[in-house]
Coordinates of C-alpha atoms in Angstrom, one line a residue:
M529 CA 41.9 -5.7 -24.6
R530 CA 38.2 -5.6 -23.5
T531 CA 37.3 -1.9 -23.1
N532 CA 33.9 -2.8 -24.5
L533 CA 33.0 -4.3 -21.2
C534 CA 33.4 -1.0 -19.3
S535 CA 30.4 1.0 -18.2
I536 CA 29.6 3.7 -15.6
I537 CA 26.4 4.9 -14.1
S538 CA 25.9 8.3 -15.8
D539 CA 25.0 10.3 -12.6
Q540 CA 28.3 9.3 -11.1
I541 CA 29.9 11.7 -13.6
N542 CA 27.2 14.3 -13.7
E543 CA 23.5 14.6 -13.1
D544 CA 23.2 16.1 -16.6
I545 CA 23.1 13.1 -18.9
K546 CA 24.4 15.1 -21.8
I547 CA 27.6 16.2 -19.9
A548 CA 28.0 12.7 -18.5
C549 CA 27.8 11.0 -21.9
K550 CA 30.3 13.4 -23.4
K551 CA 32.8 12.7 -20.6
A552 CA 32.3 8.9 -20.6
K553 CA 33.0 8.9 -24.4
E554 CA 36.1 11.0 -23.9
E555 CA 37.4 8.6 -21.3
G556 CA 37.1 5.6 -23.6
F557 CA 33.8 4.1 -22.4
S558 CA 31.4 2.4 -24.7
Y559 CA 28.5 2.0 -22.3
I560 CA 26.6 3.9 -19.6
E561 CA 24.1 2.7 -17.0
L562 CA 21.1 4.9 -16.3
H563 CA 19.6 5.6 -12.8
N564 CA 19.2 9.3 -11.9
V565 CA 18.1 11.1 -15.1
F566 CA 16.3 14.4 -15.3
G567 CA 16.0 14.6 -11.5
K568 CA 14.2 11.2 -11.2
S569 CA 14.8 7.5 -11.3
I570 CA 14.9 6.2 -14.9
E571 CA 11.7 4.2 -14.7
E572 CA 9.8 7.5 -14.0
C573 CA 10.9 9.1 -17.3
S574 CA 8.3 10.0 -19.9
D575 CA 8.3 8.9 -23.5
I576 CA 9.5 12.4 -24.5
E577 CA 12.4 12.2 -22.0
V578 CA 13.3 8.7 -23.1
E579 CA 13.4 9.9 -26.7
E580 CA 15.7 12.8 -25.6
I581 CA 18.0 10.2 -23.8
K582 CA 18.1 8.1 -27.0
N583 CA 19.1 11.2 -29.0
I584 CA 21.9 12.0 -26.6
L585 CA 23.1 8.4 -26.6
D586 CA 23.1 8.3 -30.4
A587 CA 24.9 11.6 -30.7
S588 CA 27.6 10.4 -28.3
G589 CA 28.0 6.9 -29.7
L590 CA 27.2 5.3 -26.4
K591 CA 25.1 2.3 -25.6
V592 CA 23.2 1.4 -22.4
S593 CA 24.5 -1.4 -20.3
A594 CA 21.6 -1.5 -17.8
I595 CA 18.5 0.3 -16.6
A596 CA 19.3 0.8 -12.9
S597 CA 15.7 1.0 -11.8
T598 CA 14.7 1.2 -8.1
V599 CA 12.0 -1.4 -8.4
F600 CA 11.3 -3.1 -5.0
F601 CA 13.8 -0.9 -3.1
L602 CA 11.3 1.2 -1.2
A603 CA 8.4 -1.3 -1.5
P604 CA 7.7 -2.6 2.1
L605 CA 8.2 -6.4 2.1
Y606 CA 5.5 -6.8 4.8
E607 CA 2.5 -4.6 5.6
N608 CA 3.9 -3.5 9.0
Y609 CA 7.3 -2.5 7.6
K610 CA 8.3 1.2 7.4
V611 CA 11.0 2.0 4.9
S612 CA 12.9 5.2 4.1
L613 CA 15.7 6.5 1.9
F614 CA 19.3 6.4 3.1
N615 CA 20.3 9.2 0.8
D616 CA 18.1 12.0 -0.6
A617 CA 20.3 12.2 -3.7
F618 CA 19.4 8.6 -4.6
H619 CA 16.1 9.0 -6.6
A620 CA 13.7 6.1 -5.9
I621 CA 10.1 5.2 -6.6
T622 CA 7.8 4.6 -3.7
G623 CA 4.5 2.7 -3.3
D624 CA 3.4 -0.9 -2.7
I625 CA 4.6 -4.0 -4.5
S626 CA 1.9 -3.8 -7.2
T627 CA 2.9 -0.2 -7.9
H628 CA 6.6 -1.3 -8.2
L629 CA 5.6 -4.1 -10.7
E630 CA 3.9 -1.5 -12.8
Y631 CA 7.1 0.6 -12.8
L632 CA 8.9 -2.6 -13.8
K633 CA 6.8 -2.8 -16.9
R634 CA 7.8 0.8 -17.6
A635 CA 11.5 0.1 -17.0
C636 CA 11.3 -2.8 -19.4
K637 CA 9.7 -0.6 -22.1
I638 CA 12.4 2.0 -21.6
A639 CA 15.1 -0.7 -21.8
K640 CA 13.6 -2.0 -25.2
K641 CA 13.5 1.6 -26.5
L642 CA 17.2 2.1 -25.6
D643 CA 18.3 -1.3 -26.9
C644 CA 19.2 -2.6 -23.5
S645 CA 18.5 -6.1 -22.1
I646 CA 19.2 -5.6 -18.3
V647 CA 16.9 -4.1 -15.7
R648 CA 18.1 -3.8 -12.1
V649 CA 15.8 -4.6 -9.2
F650 CA 16.4 -4.8 -5.4
P651 CA 15.7 -7.5 -2.8
F652 CA 13.6 -5.0 -0.8
R653 CA 14.9 -2.4 1.6
Y654 CA 15.3 -3.6 5.2
P655 CA 12.8 -1.8 7.5
D656 CA 13.3 1.1 9.8
N657 CA 11.4 -1.0 12.5
E658 CA 13.8 -1.2 15.4
D659 CA 12.5 -4.7 16.4
V660 CA 13.8 -6.2 13.2
V661 CA 17.4 -7.1 13.6
I662 CA 18.3 -10.0 11.3
V663 CA 17.1 -9.7 7.7
G664 CA 17.2 -12.1 4.8
T665 CA 15.9 -14.9 6.9
E666 CA 14.5 -18.0 5.2
K667 CA 11.0 -16.5 5.7
D668 CA 12.1 -13.2 4.1
R669 CA 13.8 -14.9 1.2
E670 CA 10.7 -17.0 0.5
E671 CA 8.6 -13.9 0.4
I672 CA 11.0 -12.1 -1.8
K673 CA 11.2 -15.1 -4.2
K674 CA 7.5 -14.9 -4.9
H675 CA 7.9 -11.3 -6.1
L676 CA 11.0 -12.1 -8.1
I677 CA 9.1 -14.8 -9.9
E678 CA 6.4 -12.3 -10.8
A679 CA 9.0 -9.8 -11.9
G680 CA 10.7 -12.4 -14.0
N681 CA 7.5 -13.2 -15.7
I682 CA 7.0 -9.5 -16.5
A683 CA 10.5 -9.3 -17.8
A684 CA 10.1 -12.4 -20.0
S685 CA 7.2 -10.7 -21.8
Y686 CA 9.6 -8.0 -22.9
D687 CA 12.6 -10.3 -23.5
I688 CA 14.4 -8.6 -20.6
M689 CA 16.7 -10.0 -17.9
I690 CA 16.1 -8.9 -14.4
A691 CA 19.3 -8.3 -12.4
V692 CA 18.9 -8.6 -8.6
E693 CA 21.4 -6.5 -6.8
N694 CA 22.9 -7.5 -3.4
C695 CA 22.4 -4.2 -1.6
P696 CA 23.7 -3.4 1.9
Y697 CA 20.4 -1.5 2.7
S698 CA 18.3 -4.5 1.6
H699 CA 17.3 -7.9 3.0
C700 CA 20.1 -9.5 1.0
P701 CA 23.3 -7.5 1.3
K702 CA 25.5 -10.5 0.5
G703 CA 25.9 -11.9 -3.0
E704 CA 25.5 -15.4 -1.6
M705 CA 22.0 -14.5 -0.4
T706 CA 20.8 -13.2 -3.8
Y707 CA 22.4 -16.2 -5.4
R708 CA 20.6 -18.7 -3.2
M709 CA 17.2 -17.1 -4.2
I710 CA 18.1 -17.0 -7.9
K711 CA 19.1 -20.7 -7.9
E712 CA 16.0 -21.7 -6.0
I713 CA 13.5 -19.9 -8.3
A714 CA 15.5 -20.9 -11.4
H715 CA 13.7 -18.3 -13.6
P716 CA 15.4 -17.8 -17.0
N717 CA 14.8 -14.1 -16.8
V718 CA 16.2 -13.5 -13.3
G719 CA 19.9 -13.2 -12.8
L720 CA 22.4 -11.5 -10.5
L721 CA 23.8 -8.0 -10.3
W722 CA 26.8 -8.6 -8.2
D723 CA 28.3 -5.7 -6.3
P724 CA 31.4 -7.1 -4.4
A725 CA 31.8 -3.9 -2.4
N726 CA 28.2 -4.2 -1.2
S727 CA 29.0 -7.7 0.1
Y728 CA 32.1 -6.3 1.8
R729 CA 30.2 -3.6 3.7
A730 CA 27.2 -5.7 4.7
E731 CA 26.2 -5.1 8.3
R732 CA 27.2 -8.4 9.8
K733 CA 24.8 -8.1 12.7
K734 CA 21.9 -8.0 10.2
V735 CA 23.0 -11.1 8.2
P736 CA 22.1 -14.6 9.1
Q737 CA 25.1 -16.6 10.3
E738 CA 24.9 -19.1 7.4
F739 CA 25.9 -16.3 5.0
L740 CA 29.0 -14.9 6.8
S741 CA 31.7 -17.5 5.9
L742 CA 32.7 -16.6 2.3
N743 CA 35.3 -14.1 1.3
L744 CA 34.8 -12.1 -1.9
K745 CA 36.9 -14.5 -4.1
E746 CA 34.9 -17.5 -2.8
E747 CA 31.7 -15.6 -3.3
F748 CA 32.6 -14.8 -6.9
E749 CA 33.4 -18.5 -7.7
L750 CA 30.0 -19.4 -6.3
L751 CA 28.1 -16.8 -8.2
K752 CA 30.0 -16.3 -11.5
D753 CA 27.7 -18.5 -13.7
N754 CA 24.6 -16.5 -12.7
I755 CA 26.1 -13.0 -12.9
V756 CA 24.5 -10.8 -15.6
H757 CA 25.8 -7.4 -14.5
V758 CA 28.5 -6.1 -12.1
H759 CA 28.8 -2.9 -10.1
L760 CA 32.3 -1.7 -9.2
K761 CA 33.2 0.5 -6.2
N762 CA 35.5 0.3 -3.2
Y763 CA 35.7 1.0 0.5
H764 CA 38.2 1.4 3.3
Y765 CA 37.1 0.2 6.7
D766 CA 38.0 2.6 9.5
E767 CA 36.7 1.5 12.9
T768 CA 37.4 4.9 14.4
Q769 CA 34.6 6.4 12.3
T770 CA 30.9 6.6 13.2
K771 CA 30.3 5.2 9.7
P772 CA 33.3 3.0 9.3
F773 CA 33.0 2.1 5.6
I774 CA 34.6 5.0 3.7
H775 CA 34.1 5.3 -0.1
K776 CA 37.3 5.2 -2.0
A777 CA 38.3 5.4 -5.7
F778 CA 38.1 2.2 -7.6
L779 CA 41.6 0.9 -6.9
N780 CA 42.3 2.7 -3.7
G781 CA 40.2 0.7 -1.2
D782 CA 40.4 -2.5 0.7
I783 CA 39.1 -4.7 -2.2
A784 CA 41.9 -5.9 -4.4
F785 CA 40.2 -5.6 -7.8
E786 CA 43.4 -6.2 -9.7
E787 CA 43.6 -9.7 -8.1
M788 CA 40.0 -10.4 -9.1
W789 CA 40.3 -8.9 -12.6
D790 CA 41.1 -12.1 -14.5
G791 CA 37.8 -13.6 -13.4
L792 CA 35.7 -10.5 -13.7
S793 CA 37.0 -9.8 -17.2
K794 CA 35.9 -13.2 -18.4
L795 CA 32.3 -12.7 -17.4
N796 CA 29.8 -12.4 -20.2
C797 CA 28.5 -9.0 -19.0
K798 CA 29.3 -5.4 -18.5
L799 CA 31.3 -4.1 -15.5
S800 CA 29.8 -0.8 -14.4
L801 CA 31.4 1.8 -12.2
E802 CA 29.4 3.2 -9.3
P803 CA 32.3 4.8 -7.2
E804 CA 30.2 7.3 -5.1
V805 CA 33.3 9.5 -4.6
S806 CA 34.3 13.0 -5.6
Y807 CA 34.4 14.0 -9.3
E808 CA 38.2 13.9 -9.3
E809 CA 38.2 10.4 -7.8
T810 CA 35.5 9.3 -10.3
L811 CA 37.7 10.4 -13.2
S812 CA 40.6 8.5 -11.7
S813 CA 38.4 5.4 -11.2
M814 CA 37.3 5.6 -14.9
K815 CA 40.9 5.8 -16.1
D816 CA 41.9 2.9 -13.8
L817 CA 39.0 0.7 -15.1
I818 CA 40.0 1.4 -18.7
K819 CA 43.6 0.6 -18.0
L820 CA 42.7 -2.7 -16.3
S821 CA 40.5 -3.6 -19.3
Q822 CA 43.4 -3.0 -21.7
K823 CA 45.6 -5.7 -20.0

């Protein structure tokens, strides 16, 4: 039984962190992950707000699995790039790369205050520029690696681990792509946040051909020794829809998490729900994750 590996991003339950923590505890969770808090991204929170968060956590008996910062998400990778949010409900910082690195310092300080060792960053939002079709090219990855090294150095000064998420709206939607960069920079404070559902829903037309061959099980085997945090959600692909990837409850989509569970449960990290579904489906996802962890 490993229910202590279960986490959920608090705003997936409720935007009110106090309500979210209460429900997470009731459902048997030991950890929450923090992103949207007090109507902003966690790295924007003031010292007073962080103290309030700490008091809520202490009262509920929960710990923090990760600080889900939005560092690098809306930072243009190149000067001519225009980037924008895909969802107004997803709170994110803006500004140039140097601004994001300052926010990273803030995120690390917040992590230390909340006794958490993981801070999420992104491999840069892909641009709105219509002339940019393929992203995550060798040139892109080399540019991103420079900034990840700088981020890793900042994290090291706080004894924090950076977790780079493969995000479908970024230059590296596939886990194999973030893995390649992590292995090449070989920084002790930079690891992988693997989101298998993000790999599944990557826009294939945007991904370099060399990263299109692995299925999720093969990708997991490649990445597993470098994974420091996991996000869990599911999709169903419906080609008749304008947006064919439909969010589903944790065990109700195309990804067979039950078949992957043996490997996932042996990882030395937290598995954090980010279902992006209705409240009722979020609750069922929470219950299903707890049941899986009890096997």
